[in-house]
Tab-separated table of C-alpha atoms in Angstrom:
chain	number	residue	atom	x	y	z
C	1	GLN	CA	20.160	79.083	21.469
C	2	PHE	CA	23.684	80.086	22.526
C	3	ASP	CA	25.072	76.784	21.235
C	4	ASN	CA	23.307	77.247	17.910
C	5	ILE	CA	24.881	80.656	17.365
C	6	GLU	CA	28.295	79.222	18.150
C	7	LYS	CA	27.606	76.471	15.588
C	8	ASN	CA	26.742	79.113	12.971
C	9	MET	CA	23.061	78.195	13.130
C	10	THR	CA	21.849	81.773	13.116
C	11	ASN	CA	18.498	81.870	11.343
C	12	ILE	CA	16.449	83.876	13.857
C	13	ILE	CA	13.210	82.172	12.892
C	14	THR	CA	14.221	78.519	13.024
C	15	GLN	CA	17.572	78.256	14.835
C	16	ALA	CA	18.595	80.995	17.270
C	17	TRP	CA	16.399	83.853	18.384
C	18	VAL	CA	18.928	86.472	19.647
C	19	PRO	CA	19.768	84.876	23.007
C	20	TRP	CA	22.407	87.474	23.916
C	21	TYR	CA	19.861	90.254	23.400
C	22	THR	CA	17.536	88.398	25.768
C	23	MET	CA	20.372	87.883	28.271
C	24	HIS	CA	21.088	91.627	28.138
C	25	LYS	CA	17.507	92.347	29.203
C	26	ILE	CA	17.633	89.784	32.026
C	27	VAL	CA	20.982	91.035	33.354
C	28	ALA	CA	19.966	94.698	33.074
C	29	GLY	CA	16.777	93.984	35.035
C	30	LEU	CA	18.683	92.153	37.752
C	31	VAL	CA	21.220	94.998	37.961
C	32	SER	CA	18.342	97.440	38.449
C	33	ILE	CA	16.919	95.310	41.229
C	34	ALA	CA	20.353	94.853	42.821
C	35	ASN	CA	20.777	98.629	42.913
C	36	MET	CA	17.555	99.160	44.870
C	37	THR	CA	18.170	101.221	47.984
C	38	ASP	CA	14.844	101.038	49.780
C	39	LYS	CA	15.479	99.403	53.161
C	40	ASP	CA	12.508	97.086	52.644
C	41	ALA	CA	14.008	95.873	49.369
C	42	LYS	CA	17.485	95.022	50.673
C	43	LYS	CA	16.811	91.281	50.771
C	44	VAL	CA	15.486	91.229	47.213
C	45	ALA	CA	18.359	93.438	46.048
C	46	GLY	CA	20.867	91.094	47.683
C	47	LEU	CA	19.338	88.073	45.983
C	48	ALA	CA	19.375	89.875	42.627
C	49	LYS	CA	23.054	90.735	43.121
C	50	GLU	CA	23.824	87.100	43.861
C	51	VAL	CA	21.956	85.877	40.777
C	52	VAL	CA	23.443	88.511	38.472
C	53	SER	CA	26.935	87.743	39.777
C	54	ASP	CA	26.391	84.074	38.961
C	55	LEU	CA	25.117	85.018	35.496
C	56	GLY	CA	28.202	87.200	35.080
C	57	ASP	CA	30.356	84.189	35.900
C	58	TRP	CA	28.445	82.146	33.328
C	59	VAL	CA	28.869	84.856	30.662
C	60	TYR	CA	32.591	85.057	31.396
C	61	GLY	CA	32.899	81.269	31.192
C	62	ARG	CA	31.215	81.284	27.818
C	63	THR	CA	33.001	84.287	26.301
C	64	SER	CA	36.453	83.369	27.571
C	65	GLY	CA	36.341	80.142	25.558
C	66	TRP	CA	35.684	81.819	22.219
C	67	SER	CA	38.289	81.690	19.476
C	68	GLU	CA	38.743	85.001	17.655
C	69	GLU	CA	36.786	83.606	14.694
C	70	LEU	CA	33.885	82.557	16.922
C	71	HIS	CA	34.067	85.855	18.795
C	72	GLN	CA	33.580	87.807	15.562
C	73	LYS	CA	30.771	85.477	14.490
C	74	VAL	CA	28.892	86.057	17.761
C	75	LEU	CA	29.362	89.819	17.452
C	76	ASN	CA	27.547	89.716	14.122
C	77	ILE	CA	24.356	88.479	15.797
C	78	GLU	CA	22.161	90.937	17.716
C	79	PHE	CA	23.423	91.052	21.299
C	80	GLY	CA	21.868	94.230	22.622
C	81	GLY	CA	23.842	96.003	25.287
C	82	MET	CA	25.684	93.015	26.725
C	83	ASN	CA	28.779	95.166	27.138
C	84	ASP	CA	26.796	97.893	28.913
C	85	CYS	CA	25.026	95.563	31.355
C	86	MET	CA	28.163	93.511	32.042
C	87	TYR	CA	30.089	96.683	32.932
C	88	ASP	CA	27.237	97.317	35.387
C	89	VAL	CA	27.696	93.804	36.771
C	90	TYR	CA	31.402	94.565	37.188
C	91	LEU	CA	30.517	97.752	39.089
C	92	LEU	CA	28.333	95.678	41.424
C	93	THR	CA	30.777	92.834	41.995
C	94	GLY	CA	34.268	94.210	41.363
C	95	ASN	CA	35.013	90.879	39.668
C	96	GLU	CA	37.571	91.430	36.887
C	97	GLU	CA	36.154	88.475	34.970
C	98	HIS	CA	32.893	90.368	34.633
C	99	ALA	CA	34.773	93.301	33.089
C	100	LYS	CA	36.483	90.903	30.677
C	101	ALA	CA	33.100	89.440	29.728
C	102	ALA	CA	31.793	92.958	29.078
C	103	HIS	CA	34.771	93.733	26.881
C	104	ALA	CA	34.066	90.593	24.833
C	105	PHE	CA	30.985	92.451	23.575
C	106	ASP	CA	32.820	95.655	22.689
C	107	GLN	CA	32.631	95.484	18.902
C	108	ILE	CA	35.913	97.238	18.151
C	109	VAL	CA	35.672	96.613	14.388
C	110	LEU	CA	32.390	98.543	14.269
C	111	TYR	CA	33.653	101.245	16.648
C	112	GLU	CA	36.713	101.809	14.479
C	113	ARG	CA	34.695	101.844	11.253
C	114	VAL	CA	32.470	104.601	12.651
C	115	TYR	CA	35.383	106.439	14.247
C	116	LYS	CA	37.297	106.560	10.960
C	117	ALA	CA	34.290	107.416	8.784
C	118	ASN	CA	34.303	110.585	6.759
C	119	ALA	CA	31.387	112.898	6.138
C	120	GLY	CA	29.202	111.384	3.458
C	121	ASP	CA	30.232	107.795	4.159
C	122	ASN	CA	27.125	105.691	4.626
C	123	ILE	CA	28.709	103.091	6.872
C	124	LEU	CA	25.587	102.510	8.959
C	125	ASN	CA	23.496	101.424	6.007
C	126	ASN	CA	21.822	98.079	6.847
C	127	HIS	CA	22.703	98.455	10.545
C	128	HIS	CA	19.574	98.100	12.677
C	129	ALA	CA	19.357	100.967	15.189
C	130	ASN	CA	18.038	98.695	17.956
C	131	THR	CA	21.174	96.605	17.535
C	132	THR	CA	23.733	99.335	16.979
C	133	ILE	CA	22.814	102.008	19.527
C	134	PRO	CA	23.277	99.700	22.573
C	135	LYS	CA	26.751	98.747	21.319
C	136	PHE	CA	27.836	102.373	21.519
C	137	ILE	CA	26.095	102.921	24.851
C	138	GLY	CA	28.316	100.066	26.018
C	139	ALA	CA	31.371	101.880	24.656
C	140	LEU	CA	30.352	104.951	26.635
C	141	LYS	CA	29.860	102.787	29.745
C	142	ARG	CA	33.403	101.417	29.357
C	143	TYR	CA	34.665	104.995	29.295
C	144	LEU	CA	32.643	105.838	32.415
C	145	VAL	CA	33.905	102.754	34.259
C	146	PHE	CA	37.562	102.752	33.201
C	147	GLY	CA	38.167	106.257	31.863
C	148	GLU	CA	39.560	104.974	28.564
C	149	GLU	CA	39.250	108.063	26.395
C	150	ILE	CA	39.030	106.190	23.077
C	151	TYR	CA	35.712	104.661	24.140
C	152	PHE	CA	34.317	108.144	24.754
C	153	GLU	CA	35.573	109.121	21.307
C	154	TYR	CA	33.856	106.084	19.746
C	155	ALA	CA	30.538	107.022	21.371
C	156	LYS	CA	30.900	110.704	20.513
C	157	LYS	CA	31.743	109.984	16.868
C	158	PHE	CA	28.763	107.624	16.636
C	159	TRP	CA	26.440	110.302	18.012
C	160	ASP	CA	27.836	112.968	15.704
C	161	PHE	CA	27.697	110.618	12.730
C	162	VAL	CA	24.080	109.562	13.348
C	163	VAL	CA	22.877	113.100	14.004
C	164	ASN	CA	24.775	114.792	11.189
C	165	GLU	CA	25.372	112.168	8.517
C	166	HIS	CA	22.914	109.311	8.708
């Protein structure tokens, strides 16, 4: 599925059924388990952290090999909140490669388009909410993790735009 997307085989019925969206759900679940604090769950939480760290390494290995053209192609396929969950992986592991993998899913072109939109612009037309909202939650997560104010501004503008304009 991942290979097919990278080969521009993106028909979701016959070629590639949103594998990054699925990966987001797997990673987010493992992060939740890894963050368990119940003393009886420590072993399970530790195993989940180990698995999610390995998945984070795999995601970094995959994303770090993308050309800019391929990167943009992948970002045009539904990928859920890969940025959001990978920033959570980074918080668990402290591994800078996991933060870089998260940033690979920050869709700056979309963030900037929303950020620069004027009242009345219908820039979210044909953007599926289930696809778009997690992207901006990821922008907010980047702000919370690194304090980069522009990512807060992206998320805030998205919220304001959806509530007031869309």
